[in-house]
Amino acid sequence: DSGVTQTPKHLITATGQRVTLRCSPRSGDLSVYWYQQSLDQGLQFLIQYYNGEERAKGNILERFSAQQFPDLHSELNLSSLELGDSALYFCASSVGGLAGGSETQYFGPGTRLLVL
Amino acid sequence: AQSVTQLGSHVSVSEGALVLLRCNYSSSVPPYLFWYVQYPNQGLQLLLKYTSAATLVKGINGFEAEFKKSETSFHLTKPSAHMSDAAEYFCAVSASGRNKLIFGTGTLLAVQP
């Protein structure tokens, strides 16, 4: 158990809908990262938040957005969903994440999204 | 730009045999390198990481990896495979000041009895 929790574990929805994925980092970790794992794209970094502020952005679609709240939990919002958004979405957390690169990222169990 | 290449999407070994999973990286700056393992229906777990200290890195579950700058490689090894090692293994790279992990495509390890 990494200490990172994600809800829900599974999500089935229809095209065009909007969903919210939730992540609680390990106690004391200030950074939260979101990754998408799909069969065709592999594991891809989406976005990082550090202590409530966006820190780094990857291949995140404009239809996707995220935020980190004062209690450090994070939400990833996916809207206007398409079939191709079906994937496993991971959240990870690390202690700092400002200028490291060497920090260990601890991954949650993921949310499996299926868009029908 | 940084990238990692994992040679062999599927590797099969016999129980007790040597495990060798290959990873080559590309980075214009000194890299940090990681190996993660993913068991079915689970998240990723860190096996080991290289952060410019010792070039031979020992990790959990008997795994180790050697950073070879001249070969831009960071191959993962284990002397003797166990059935419980069957999983997917990911090599990843990040750079100083950049916290995102760039993952390889993964290697699915099968262990035959």
mmCIF file of N, CA, C and O in Angstrom, chain A residues 41-88:
data_model
loop_
_atom_site.group_PDB
_atom_site.id
_atom_site.type_symbol
_atom_site.label_atom_id
_atom_site.label_comp_id
_atom_site.label_asym_id
_atom_site.label_seq_id
_atom_site.Cartn_x
_atom_site.Cartn_y
_atom_site.Cartn_z
ATOM 1 N N GLN A 41 -1.128 4.723 -26.047
ATOM 2 C CA GLN A 41 -0.210 5.798 -25.659
ATOM 3 C C GLN A 41 0.744 5.418 -24.535
ATOM 4 O O GLN A 41 1.693 6.140 -24.245
ATOM 5 N N GLY A 42 0.508 4.293 -23.886
ATOM 6 C CA GLY A 42 1.345 3.911 -22.761
ATOM 7 C C GLY A 42 1.076 4.803 -21.560
ATOM 8 O O GLY A 42 -0.004 5.337 -21.392
ATOM 9 N N LEU A 43 2.099 4.966 -20.721
ATOM 10 C CA LEU A 43 1.990 5.797 -19.527
ATOM 11 C C LEU A 43 2.443 7.207 -19.843
ATOM 12 O O LEU A 43 3.613 7.422 -20.167
ATOM 13 N N GLN A 44 1.543 8.171 -19.706
ATOM 14 C CA GLN A 44 1.870 9.543 -20.065
ATOM 15 C C GLN A 44 1.578 10.483 -18.908
ATOM 16 O O GLN A 44 0.517 10.405 -18.287
ATOM 17 N N PHE A 45 2.511 11.388 -18.671
ATOM 18 C CA PHE A 45 2.350 12.407 -17.645
ATOM 19 C C PHE A 45 1.332 13.436 -18.119
ATOM 20 O O PHE A 45 1.382 13.917 -19.257
ATOM 21 N N LEU A 46 0.415 13.782 -17.241
ATOM 22 C CA LEU A 46 -0.589 14.787 -17.583
ATOM 23 C C LEU A 46 -0.279 16.135 -16.933
ATOM 24 O O LEU A 46 -0.158 17.151 -17.618
ATOM 25 N N ILE A 47 -0.159 16.143 -15.615
ATOM 26 C CA ILE A 47 -0.031 17.413 -14.910
ATOM 27 C C ILE A 47 0.483 17.185 -13.493
ATOM 28 O O ILE A 47 0.298 16.098 -12.925
ATOM 29 N N GLN A 48 1.155 18.212 -12.956
ATOM 30 C CA GLN A 48 1.648 18.177 -11.582
ATOM 31 C C GLN A 48 1.166 19.409 -10.839
ATOM 32 O O GLN A 48 1.198 20.520 -11.366
ATOM 33 N N TYR A 49 0.767 19.221 -9.587
ATOM 34 C CA TYR A 49 0.464 20.316 -8.684
ATOM 35 C C TYR A 49 1.366 20.235 -7.469
ATOM 36 O O TYR A 49 1.682 19.147 -6.982
ATOM 37 N N TYR A 50 1.821 21.394 -7.028
ATOM 38 C CA TYR A 50 2.627 21.477 -5.828
ATOM 39 C C TYR A 50 1.962 22.468 -4.881
ATOM 40 O O TYR A 50 1.825 23.650 -5.209
ATOM 41 N N ASN A 51 1.536 21.983 -3.752
ATOM 42 C CA ASN A 51 0.957 22.815 -2.699
ATOM 43 C C ASN A 51 -0.123 23.754 -3.249
ATOM 44 O O ASN A 51 -0.155 24.942 -2.917
ATOM 45 N N GLY A 52 -0.945 23.223 -4.121
ATOM 46 C CA GLY A 52 -2.078 23.984 -4.624
ATOM 47 C C GLY A 52 -1.838 24.715 -5.935
ATOM 48 O O GLY A 52 -2.787 25.233 -6.541
ATOM 49 N N GLU A 53 -0.592 24.764 -6.376
ATOM 50 C CA GLU A 53 -0.270 25.490 -7.604
ATOM 51 C C GLU A 53 0.133 24.528 -8.706
ATOM 52 O O GLU A 53 0.852 23.562 -8.463
ATOM 53 N N GLU A 54 -0.300 24.830 -9.925
ATOM 54 C CA GLU A 54 0.145 24.022 -11.057
ATOM 55 C C GLU A 54 1.635 24.190 -11.243
ATOM 56 O O GLU A 54 2.152 25.315 -11.287
ATOM 57 N N ARG A 55 2.339 23.069 -11.387
ATOM 58 C CA ARG A 55 3.788 23.117 -11.440
ATOM 59 C C ARG A 55 4.330 22.700 -12.813
ATOM 60 O O ARG A 55 5.294 23.272 -13.304
ATOM 61 N N ALA A 56 3.756 21.700 -13.395
ATOM 62 C CA ALA A 56 4.229 21.222 -14.692
ATOM 63 C C ALA A 56 3.058 20.622 -15.447
ATOM 64 O O ALA A 56 2.117 20.093 -14.857
ATOM 65 N N LYS A 57 3.130 20.765 -16.775
ATOM 66 C CA LYS A 57 2.060 20.273 -17.620
ATOM 67 C C LYS A 57 2.634 19.364 -18.677
ATOM 68 O O LYS A 57 3.692 19.631 -19.240
ATOM 69 N N GLY A 58 1.936 18.282 -18.953
ATOM 70 C CA GLY A 58 2.372 17.367 -19.987
ATOM 71 C C GLY A 58 1.360 17.329 -21.100
ATOM 72 O O GLY A 58 0.817 18.353 -21.511
ATOM 73 N N ASN A 59 1.080 16.142 -21.584
ATOM 74 C CA ASN A 59 0.165 15.980 -22.713
ATOM 75 C C ASN A 59 -1.288 15.966 -22.253
ATOM 76 O O ASN A 59 -2.022 15.018 -22.533
ATOM 77 N N ILE A 60 -1.706 17.006 -21.614
ATOM 78 C CA ILE A 60 -3.065 17.038 -21.093
ATOM 79 C C ILE A 60 -3.959 17.784 -22.077
ATOM 80 O O ILE A 60 -3.640 18.877 -22.538
ATOM 81 N N LEU A 61 -5.081 17.164 -22.426
ATOM 82 C CA LEU A 61 -6.016 17.766 -23.364
ATOM 83 C C LEU A 61 -6.705 18.968 -22.731
ATOM 84 O O LEU A 61 -6.854 19.056 -21.517
ATOM 85 N N GLU A 62 -7.173 19.870 -23.592
ATOM 86 C CA GLU A 62 -7.878 21.051 -23.076
ATOM 87 C C GLU A 62 -9.188 20.671 -22.403
ATOM 88 O O GLU A 62 -9.687 21.402 -21.544
ATOM 89 N N ARG A 63 -9.742 19.523 -22.769
ATOM 90 C CA ARG A 63 -10.981 19.045 -22.155
ATOM 91 C C ARG A 63 -10.746 18.531 -20.735
ATOM 92 O O ARG A 63 -11.699 18.259 -19.999
ATOM 93 N N PHE A 64 -9.477 18.390 -20.369
ATOM 94 C CA PHE A 64 -9.133 17.885 -19.042
ATOM 95 C C PHE A 64 -8.621 19.048 -18.195
ATOM 96 O O PHE A 64 -7.911 19.931 -18.684
ATOM 97 N N SER A 65 -8.952 19.014 -16.930
ATOM 98 C CA SER A 65 -8.419 20.015 -16.007
ATOM 99 C C SER A 65 -8.219 19.371 -14.650
ATOM 100 O O SER A 65 -8.791 18.316 -14.355
ATOM 101 N N ALA A 66 -7.407 19.996 -13.845
ATOM 102 C CA ALA A 66 -7.136 19.456 -12.520
ATOM 103 C C ALA A 66 -6.992 20.595 -11.534
ATOM 104 O O ALA A 66 -6.808 21.758 -11.921
ATOM 105 N N GLN A 67 -7.079 20.260 -10.283
ATOM 106 C CA GLN A 67 -6.805 21.227 -9.231
ATOM 107 C C GLN A 67 -6.378 20.494 -7.967
ATOM 108 O O GLN A 67 -6.672 19.308 -7.805
ATOM 109 N N GLN A 68 -5.681 21.228 -7.114
ATOM 110 C CA GLN A 68 -5.286 20.694 -5.817
ATOM 111 C C GLN A 68 -5.841 21.629 -4.753
ATOM 112 O O GLN A 68 -5.656 22.839 -4.818
ATOM 113 N N PHE A 69 -6.491 21.049 -3.800
ATOM 114 C CA PHE A 69 -7.203 21.811 -2.785
ATOM 115 C C PHE A 69 -6.313 22.081 -1.567
ATOM 116 O O PHE A 69 -5.254 21.487 -1.429
ATOM 117 N N PRO A 70 -6.750 22.999 -0.684
ATOM 118 C CA PRO A 70 -5.937 23.318 0.506
ATOM 119 C C PRO A 70 -5.579 22.112 1.363
ATOM 120 O O PRO A 70 -4.528 22.113 2.006
ATOM 121 N N ASP A 71 -6.428 21.082 1.367
ATOM 122 C CA ASP A 71 -6.065 19.903 2.156
ATOM 123 C C ASP A 71 -5.167 18.965 1.356
ATOM 124 O O ASP A 71 -4.848 17.872 1.813
ATOM 125 N N LEU A 72 -4.729 19.394 0.187
ATOM 126 C CA LEU A 72 -3.767 18.745 -0.712
ATOM 127 C C LEU A 72 -4.353 17.603 -1.544
ATOM 128 O O LEU A 72 -3.632 17.058 -2.395
ATOM 129 N N HIS A 73 -5.624 17.283 -1.363
ATOM 130 C CA HIS A 73 -6.175 16.293 -2.275
ATOM 131 C C HIS A 73 -6.351 16.943 -3.650
ATOM 132 O O HIS A 73 -6.386 18.178 -3.766
ATOM 133 N N SER A 74 -6.429 16.121 -4.653
ATOM 134 C CA SER A 74 -6.498 16.640 -6.021
ATOM 135 C C SER A 74 -7.654 15.984 -6.761
ATOM 136 O O SER A 74 -8.065 14.861 -6.444
ATOM 137 N N GLU A 75 -8.178 16.708 -7.724
ATOM 138 C CA GLU A 75 -9.220 16.178 -8.595
ATOM 139 C C GLU A 75 -8.826 16.406 -10.049
ATOM 140 O O GLU A 75 -8.288 17.460 -10.392
ATOM 141 N N LEU A 76 -9.109 15.406 -10.848
ATOM 142 C CA LEU A 76 -8.890 15.492 -12.292
ATOM 143 C C LEU A 76 -10.267 15.447 -12.940
ATOM 144 O O LEU A 76 -11.020 14.489 -12.736
ATOM 145 N N ASN A 77 -10.597 16.499 -13.672
ATOM 146 C CA ASN A 77 -11.889 16.603 -14.328
ATOM 147 C C ASN A 77 -11.726 16.328 -15.816
ATOM 148 O O ASN A 77 -10.891 16.942 -16.485
ATOM 149 N N LEU A 78 -12.520 15.407 -16.301
ATOM 150 C CA LEU A 78 -12.485 15.038 -17.719
ATOM 151 C C LEU A 78 -13.853 15.346 -18.302
ATOM 152 O O LEU A 78 -14.871 14.838 -17.809
ATOM 153 N N SER A 79 -13.906 16.165 -19.333
ATOM 154 C CA SER A 79 -15.201 16.553 -19.891
ATOM 155 C C SER A 79 -15.279 16.200 -21.372
ATOM 156 O O SER A 79 -14.265 15.874 -21.997
ATOM 157 N N SER A 80 -16.510 16.273 -21.897
ATOM 158 C CA SER A 80 -16.771 15.938 -23.307
ATOM 159 C C SER A 80 -16.063 14.643 -23.681
ATOM 160 O O SER A 80 -15.317 14.586 -24.665
ATOM 161 N N LEU A 81 -16.299 13.649 -22.881
ATOM 162 C CA LEU A 81 -15.536 12.413 -23.007
ATOM 163 C C LEU A 81 -15.722 11.737 -24.351
ATOM 164 O O LEU A 81 -16.808 11.743 -24.945
ATOM 165 N N GLU A 82 -14.623 11.169 -24.828
ATOM 166 C CA GLU A 82 -14.598 10.436 -26.087
ATOM 167 C C GLU A 82 -14.183 9.000 -25.802
ATOM 168 O O GLU A 82 -13.604 8.703 -24.753
ATOM 169 N N LEU A 83 -14.454 8.131 -26.775
ATOM 170 C CA LEU A 83 -14.093 6.724 -26.598
ATOM 171 C C LEU A 83 -12.605 6.570 -26.279
ATOM 172 O O LEU A 83 -12.214 5.733 -25.460
ATOM 173 N N GLY A 84 -11.807 7.393 -26.916
ATOM 174 C CA GLY A 84 -10.359 7.306 -26.746
ATOM 175 C C GLY A 84 -9.848 7.736 -25.382
ATOM 176 O O GLY A 84 -8.670 7.571 -25.082
ATOM 177 N N ASP A 85 -10.727 8.276 -24.561
ATOM 178 C CA ASP A 85 -10.320 8.662 -23.197
ATOM 179 C C ASP A 85 -10.349 7.482 -22.249
ATOM 180 O O ASP A 85 -9.897 7.599 -21.100
ATOM 181 N N SER A 86 -10.877 6.364 -22.714
ATOM 182 C CA SER A 86 -10.880 5.157 -21.876
ATOM 183 C C SER A 86 -9.446 4.782 -21.550
ATOM 184 O O SER A 86 -8.611 4.611 -22.448
ATOM 185 N N ALA A 87 -9.147 4.677 -20.274
ATOM 186 C CA ALA A 87 -7.772 4.437 -19.843
ATOM 187 C C ALA A 87 -7.762 4.243 -18.341
ATOM 188 O O ALA A 87 -8.781 4.368 -17.659
ATOM 189 N N LEU A 88 -6.564 3.940 -17.857
ATOM 190 C CA LEU A 88 -6.323 3.890 -16.417
ATOM 191 C C LEU A 88 -5.659 5.210 -16.036
ATOM 192 O O LEU A 88 -4.667 5.611 -16.659
#
